[in-house]
PDB file of C-alpha atoms in Angstrom:
ATOM      1  CA  MET A   1      -1.999   8.717   4.598  1.00  0.00           C
ATOM      2  CA  THR A   2      -5.344   8.293   3.091  1.00  0.00           C
ATOM      3  CA  GLU A   3      -6.445   5.874   0.465  1.00  0.00           C
ATOM      4  CA  SER A   4      -5.770   8.460  -2.333  1.00  0.00           C
ATOM      5  CA  LEU A   5      -4.038   6.066  -4.714  1.00  0.00           C
ATOM      6  CA  ASN A   6      -6.642   3.318  -5.088  1.00  0.00           C
ATOM      7  CA  GLY A   7      -6.290   1.671  -8.516  1.00  0.00           C
ATOM      8  CA  ARG A   8      -3.117   3.614  -9.373  1.00  0.00           C
ATOM      9  CA  ARG A   9       0.080   1.948 -10.441  1.00  0.00           C
ATOM     10  CA  VAL A  10       3.415   3.535  -9.768  1.00  0.00           C
ATOM     11  CA  ALA A  11       6.724   2.625 -11.343  1.00  0.00           C
ATOM     12  CA  PHE A  12       9.966   2.689  -9.295  1.00  0.00           C
ATOM     13  CA  LEU A  13      12.804   2.906 -11.697  1.00  0.00           C
ATOM     14  CA  VAL A  14      16.143   1.641 -10.508  1.00  0.00           C
ATOM     15  CA  ALA A  15      19.478   0.391 -11.765  1.00  0.00           C
ATOM     16  CA  PRO A  16      20.602  -3.202 -10.984  1.00  0.00           C
ATOM     17  CA  GLU A  17      22.660  -1.872  -7.981  1.00  0.00           C
ATOM     18  CA  GLY A  18      23.459   1.200  -6.044  1.00  0.00           C
ATOM     19  CA  ILE A  19      19.952   2.074  -4.883  1.00  0.00           C
ATOM     20  CA  GLU A  20      19.742   3.845  -1.455  1.00  0.00           C
ATOM     21  CA  GLN A  21      17.462   1.293   0.216  1.00  0.00           C
ATOM     22  CA  VAL A  22      15.422   3.685   2.429  1.00  0.00           C
ATOM     23  CA  GLU A  23      14.761   5.856  -0.615  1.00  0.00           C
ATOM     24  CA  LEU A  24      13.129   2.875  -2.295  1.00  0.00           C
ATOM     25  CA  THR A  25      11.428   1.219   0.701  1.00  0.00           C
ATOM     26  CA  GLU A  26       9.814   4.316   2.337  1.00  0.00           C
ATOM     27  CA  PRO A  27       8.187   5.687  -0.812  1.00  0.00           C
ATOM     28  CA  TRP A  28       7.134   2.099  -1.757  1.00  0.00           C
ATOM     29  CA  LYS A  29       5.408   1.734   1.683  1.00  0.00           C
ATOM     30  CA  ALA A  30       3.770   5.136   1.125  1.00  0.00           C
ATOM     31  CA  VAL A  31       2.333   4.060  -2.157  1.00  0.00           C
ATOM     32  CA  LYS A  32       1.038   0.842  -0.752  1.00  0.00           C
ATOM     33  CA  ASN A  33      -0.427   2.545   2.363  1.00  0.00           C
ATOM     34  CA  ALA A  34      -2.288   4.976   0.150  1.00  0.00           C
ATOM     35  CA  GLY A  35      -3.869   2.043  -1.756  1.00  0.00           C
ATOM     36  CA  GLY A  36      -1.618   2.116  -4.841  1.00  0.00           C
ATOM     37  CA  THR A  37       0.302  -0.661  -6.590  1.00  0.00           C
ATOM     38  CA  PRO A  38       4.045  -0.057  -6.720  1.00  0.00           C
ATOM     39  CA  GLU A  39       6.179  -1.924  -9.356  1.00  0.00           C
ATOM     40  CA  LEU A  40       9.905  -2.290  -9.431  1.00  0.00           C
ATOM     41  CA  VAL A  41      11.262  -1.521 -12.937  1.00  0.00           C
ATOM     42  CA  SER A  42      14.883  -1.961 -13.899  1.00  0.00           C
ATOM     43  CA  VAL A  43      17.054  -2.309 -16.958  1.00  0.00           C
ATOM     44  CA  ARG A  44      17.297  -6.113 -16.602  1.00  0.00           C
ATOM     45  CA  SER A  45      15.198  -8.861 -14.965  1.00  0.00           C
ATOM     46  CA  GLY A  46      16.147 -10.701 -11.720  1.00  0.00           C
ATOM     47  CA  THR A  47      17.086  -8.769  -8.563  1.00  0.00           C
ATOM     48  CA  VAL A  48      18.588  -5.421  -7.725  1.00  0.00           C
ATOM     49  CA  GLN A  49      20.979  -4.683  -4.964  1.00  0.00           C
ATOM     50  CA  ALA A  50      20.232  -1.854  -2.514  1.00  0.00           C
ATOM     51  CA  PHE A  51      22.744  -0.210  -0.258  1.00  0.00           C
ATOM     52  CA  HIS A  52      22.853   1.678   3.066  1.00  0.00           C
ATOM     53  CA  HIS A  53      25.156   4.407   1.903  1.00  0.00           C
ATOM     54  CA  LEU A  54      28.225   2.382   0.790  1.00  0.00           C
ATOM     55  CA  ASP A  55      27.276  -0.930   2.549  1.00  0.00           C
ATOM     56  CA  LYS A  56      25.309  -3.609   0.796  1.00  0.00           C
ATOM     57  CA  ALA A  57      21.738  -3.975   2.111  1.00  0.00           C
ATOM     58  CA  ASP A  58      18.883  -6.085   0.767  1.00  0.00           C
ATOM     59  CA  SER A  59      18.082  -7.189  -2.655  1.00  0.00           C
ATOM     60  CA  PHE A  60      14.642  -6.847  -4.368  1.00  0.00           C
ATOM     61  CA  ASP A  61      12.917  -8.689  -7.145  1.00  0.00           C
ATOM     62  CA  VAL A  62      12.339  -6.734 -10.322  1.00  0.00           C
ATOM     63  CA  ASP A  63       8.690  -6.810 -11.492  1.00  0.00           C
ATOM     64  CA  LYS A  64       9.335  -5.391 -15.042  1.00  0.00           C
ATOM     65  CA  VAL A  65      12.122  -4.516 -17.412  1.00  0.00           C
ATOM     66  CA  VAL A  66      12.200  -1.007 -18.713  1.00  0.00           C
ATOM     67  CA  THR A  67      12.065  -2.189 -22.339  1.00  0.00           C
ATOM     68  CA  ASP A  68       8.783  -3.969 -21.703  1.00  0.00           C
ATOM     69  CA  VAL A  69       6.831  -1.072 -20.169  1.00  0.00           C
ATOM     70  CA  ARG A  70       5.699   2.401 -21.197  1.00  0.00           C
ATOM     71  CA  PRO A  71       4.689   5.496 -19.151  1.00  0.00           C
ATOM     72  CA  ASP A  72       1.120   4.817 -20.247  1.00  0.00           C
ATOM     73  CA  ASP A  73       1.173   1.708 -18.000  1.00  0.00           C
ATOM     74  CA  TYR A  74       1.533   3.871 -14.907  1.00  0.00           C
ATOM     75  CA  ASP A  75       0.029   6.806 -13.042  1.00  0.00           C
ATOM     76  CA  GLY A  76       3.300   8.014 -11.706  1.00  0.00           C
ATOM     77  CA  LEU A  77       7.059   7.421 -11.375  1.00  0.00           C
ATOM     78  CA  VAL A  78       9.426   7.375  -8.428  1.00  0.00           C
ATOM     79  CA  LEU A  79      13.167   7.700  -8.872  1.00  0.00           C
ATOM     80  CA  PRO A  80      15.076   6.629  -5.657  1.00  0.00           C
ATOM     81  CA  GLY A  81      18.504   7.877  -5.119  1.00  0.00           C
ATOM     82  CA  GLY A  82      21.884   6.449  -4.220  1.00  0.00           C
ATOM     83  CA  VAL A  83      24.985   7.840  -6.009  1.00  0.00           C
ATOM     84  CA  ALA A  84      25.540   4.807  -8.240  1.00  0.00           C
ATOM     85  CA  ASN A  85      21.881   4.186  -9.116  1.00  0.00           C
ATOM     86  CA  PRO A  86      21.085   7.251 -11.203  1.00  0.00           C
ATOM     87  CA  ASP A  87      24.610   7.382 -12.524  1.00  0.00           C
ATOM     88  CA  ALA A  88      24.091   3.902 -14.069  1.00  0.00           C
ATOM     89  CA  LEU A  89      20.510   4.503 -15.157  1.00  0.00           C
ATOM     90  CA  ARG A  90      21.353   7.696 -17.078  1.00  0.00           C
ATOM     91  CA  GLN A  91      23.611   5.621 -19.413  1.00  0.00           C
ATOM     92  CA  VAL A  92      20.615   3.446 -20.530  1.00  0.00           C
ATOM     93  CA  ARG A  93      18.682   5.075 -23.390  1.00  0.00           C
ATOM     94  CA  GLU A  94      15.438   3.180 -22.712  1.00  0.00           C
ATOM     95  CA  ALA A  95      15.512   4.277 -18.985  1.00  0.00           C
ATOM     96  CA  VAL A  96      16.058   7.903 -20.026  1.00  0.00           C
ATOM     97  CA  GLU A  97      13.265   7.700 -22.592  1.00  0.00           C
ATOM     98  CA  PHE A  98      10.921   6.205 -20.067  1.00  0.00           C
ATOM     99  CA  VAL A  99      11.552   9.138 -17.663  1.00  0.00           C
ATOM    100  CA  ARG A 100      11.085  11.633 -20.514  1.00  0.00           C
ATOM    101  CA  GLY A 101       7.790   9.912 -21.363  1.00  0.00           C
ATOM    102  CA  PHE A 102       6.261  10.753 -17.988  1.00  0.00           C
ATOM    103  CA  PHE A 103       6.961  14.367 -18.537  1.00  0.00           C
ATOM    104  CA  ARG A 104       5.576  14.339 -22.030  1.00  0.00           C
ATOM    105  CA  SER A 105       2.387  12.842 -20.724  1.00  0.00           C
ATOM    106  CA  GLY A 106       2.085  15.202 -17.764  1.00  0.00           C
ATOM    107  CA  LYS A 107       2.311  12.369 -15.255  1.00  0.00           C
ATOM    108  CA  PRO A 108       3.758  12.962 -11.744  1.00  0.00           C
ATOM    109  CA  VAL A 109       7.469  12.159 -11.096  1.00  0.00           C
ATOM    110  CA  ALA A 110       9.137  12.128  -7.680  1.00  0.00           C
ATOM    111  CA  ALA A 111      12.973  12.072  -7.475  1.00  0.00           C
ATOM    112  CA  ILE A 112      15.135  12.188  -4.321  1.00  0.00           C
ATOM    113  CA  CYS A 113      18.749  12.696  -3.417  1.00  0.00           C
ATOM    114  CA  HIS A 114      20.977  11.933  -6.503  1.00  0.00           C
ATOM    115  CA  ALA A 115      17.997  10.811  -8.639  1.00  0.00           C
ATOM    116  CA  PRO A 116      17.580  14.241 -10.309  1.00  0.00           C
ATOM    117  CA  TRP A 117      20.661  13.243 -12.397  1.00  0.00           C
ATOM    118  CA  MET A 118      18.139  11.211 -14.428  1.00  0.00           C
ATOM    119  CA  LEU A 119      16.069  14.382 -14.925  1.00  0.00           C
ATOM    120  CA  VAL A 120      19.182  16.169 -16.165  1.00  0.00           C
ATOM    121  CA  GLU A 121      19.890  13.376 -18.646  1.00  0.00           C
ATOM    122  CA  ALA A 122      16.258  13.289 -19.781  1.00  0.00           C
ATOM    123  CA  ASP A 123      16.471  17.107 -20.342  1.00  0.00           C
ATOM    124  CA  VAL A 124      13.353  17.900 -18.400  1.00  0.00           C
ATOM    125  CA  VAL A 125      14.587  20.413 -15.809  1.00  0.00           C
ATOM    126  CA  ARG A 126      14.950  23.555 -17.887  1.00  0.00           C
ATOM    127  CA  GLY A 127      12.850  26.333 -16.231  1.00  0.00           C
ATOM    128  CA  ARG A 128      11.854  24.025 -13.355  1.00  0.00           C
ATOM    129  CA  ARG A 129      12.364  24.638  -9.543  1.00  0.00           C
ATOM    130  CA  LEU A 130      13.717  21.681  -7.592  1.00  0.00           C
ATOM    131  CA  THR A 131      16.037  20.312  -4.999  1.00  0.00           C
ATOM    132  CA  SER A 132      18.458  17.352  -4.736  1.00  0.00           C
ATOM    133  CA  TYR A 133      21.429  16.204  -2.858  1.00  0.00           C
ATOM    134  CA  PRO A 134      23.722  19.243  -2.694  1.00  0.00           C
ATOM    135  CA  SER A 135      26.428  17.737  -4.982  1.00  0.00           C
ATOM    136  CA  VAL A 136      23.847  17.609  -7.731  1.00  0.00           C
ATOM    137  CA  ALA A 137      22.992  21.266  -7.585  1.00  0.00           C
ATOM    138  CA  THR A 138      25.620  22.548 -10.144  1.00  0.00           C
ATOM    139  CA  ASP A 139      24.496  19.860 -12.653  1.00  0.00           C
ATOM    140  CA  LEU A 140      20.781  20.997 -12.288  1.00  0.00           C
ATOM    141  CA  ARG A 141      21.645  24.659 -12.624  1.00  0.00           C
ATOM    142  CA  ASN A 142      23.793  23.954 -15.683  1.00  0.00           C
ATOM    143  CA  ALA A 143      20.769  22.127 -17.214  1.00  0.00           C
ATOM    144  CA  GLY A 144      18.593  25.141 -16.686  1.00  0.00           C
ATOM    145  CA  ALA A 145      16.926  24.492 -13.331  1.00  0.00           C
ATOM    146  CA  THR A 146      16.495  26.701 -10.371  1.00  0.00           C
ATOM    147  CA  TRP A 147      17.981  24.679  -7.447  1.00  0.00           C
ATOM    148  CA  VAL A 148      16.795  25.450  -3.892  1.00  0.00           C
ATOM    149  CA  ASP A 149      17.900  23.972  -0.605  1.00  0.00           C
ATOM    150  CA  GLU A 150      14.520  22.916   0.781  1.00  0.00           C
ATOM    151  CA  GLN A 151      13.098  19.677   2.361  1.00  0.00           C
ATOM    152  CA  VAL A 152      10.669  19.091  -0.521  1.00  0.00           C
ATOM    153  CA  VAL A 153       9.886  21.040  -3.643  1.00  0.00           C
ATOM    154  CA  VAL A 154       6.841  20.605  -5.857  1.00  0.00           C
ATOM    155  CA  ASP A 155       6.659  22.068  -9.358  1.00  0.00           C
ATOM    156  CA  ALA A 156       3.644  21.098 -11.403  1.00  0.00           C
ATOM    157  CA  GLY A 157       3.741  17.394 -10.684  1.00  0.00           C
ATOM    158  CA  LEU A 158       7.491  17.145 -10.126  1.00  0.00           C
ATOM    159  CA  VAL A 159       8.440  16.338  -6.432  1.00  0.00           C
ATOM    160  CA  THR A 160      12.011  16.535  -5.282  1.00  0.00           C
ATOM    161  CA  SER A 161      13.784  16.149  -1.974  1.00  0.00           C
ATOM    162  CA  ARG A 162      17.460  16.306  -0.804  1.00  0.00           C
ATOM    163  CA  ASN A 163      18.125  13.094   1.194  1.00  0.00           C
ATOM    164  CA  PRO A 164      16.665  10.406   3.402  1.00  0.00           C
ATOM    165  CA  ASN A 165      15.956  12.835   6.177  1.00  0.00           C
ATOM    166  CA  ASP A 166      13.357  14.436   3.998  1.00  0.00           C
ATOM    167  CA  LEU A 167      11.521  11.167   3.323  1.00  0.00           C
ATOM    168  CA  PRO A 168       8.408  11.991   5.422  1.00  0.00           C
ATOM    169  CA  ALA A 169       7.710  15.154   3.468  1.00  0.00           C
ATOM    170  CA  PHE A 170       8.815  13.633   0.168  1.00  0.00           C
ATOM    171  CA  CYS A 171       6.421  10.630   0.601  1.00  0.00           C
ATOM    172  CA  ALA A 172       3.459  12.825   1.601  1.00  0.00           C
ATOM    173  CA  LYS A 173       3.894  15.127  -1.436  1.00  0.00           C
ATOM    174  CA  MET A 174       4.653  12.246  -3.809  1.00  0.00           C
ATOM    175  CA  VAL A 175       1.295  10.578  -2.763  1.00  0.00           C
ATOM    176  CA  GLU A 176      -0.486  13.873  -3.097  1.00  0.00           C
ATOM    177  CA  GLU A 177       0.789  14.629  -6.590  1.00  0.00           C
ATOM    178  CA  ILE A 178       0.241  11.149  -7.924  1.00  0.00           C
ATOM    179  CA  GLY A 179      -3.292  11.201  -6.437  1.00  0.00           C
ATOM    180  CA  GLU A 180      -4.009  14.426  -8.316  1.00  0.00           C
ATOM    181  CA  GLY A 181      -3.099  12.777 -11.619  1.00  0.00           C
ATOM    182  CA  VAL A 182      -1.884  14.453 -14.813  1.00  0.00           C
ATOM    183  CA  HIS A 183      -0.347  17.946 -14.364  1.00  0.00           C
ATOM    184  CA  ARG A 184      -0.408  19.927 -17.623  1.00  0.00           C
ATOM    185  CA  GLY A 185       2.573  21.965 -16.477  1.00  0.00           C
ATOM    186  CA  GLN A 186       4.707  18.876 -16.256  1.00  0.00           C
ATOM    187  CA  ALA A 187       4.947  18.655 -20.044  1.00  0.00           C
ATOM    188  CA  ARG A 188       6.391  22.171 -20.401  1.00  0.00           C
ATOM    189  CA  SER A 189       9.935  20.931 -19.834  1.00  0.00           C
ATOM    190  CA  ALA A 190       9.767  17.740 -21.947  1.00  0.00           C
TER     191      ALA A 190
END
């Protein structure tokens, strides 16, 4: 990947536990390799617990608490998956508002696997085309999205993918969209 994110800060929003580790670490590496600065944002300080499916994996230090940051502080947002991660996050009003703020400002957002649940909760998928883990498809359709079964889908600054197998395509498009900056079409669903 090229140095297309020099000087750009990217928030990775996660719950205190339940993050699918590879869906955090691979996009994180992609941001760093492209010259960007990733920051781990969660709902509380300390560490977060990642998983390999249902088995505990590594823990990661939180850089910022969601109540202490704003979308204006960042150039893009990444939402890693894991079943428990977005399910816990969507119950935290400040986390939902943080996500919605990226859409209002037209900033790129990348969500993989079960993470589009956060997009449903933030009410930002109506009229959008995206993908996710298959079990989230009905929720997305019910929220007004057009769900497709594709490796990676880009819709005016919104990047989505289905699962860890899609990470190479997801990471490439995520870096590209964040590198492009604000997408006016992103705000249409906010």
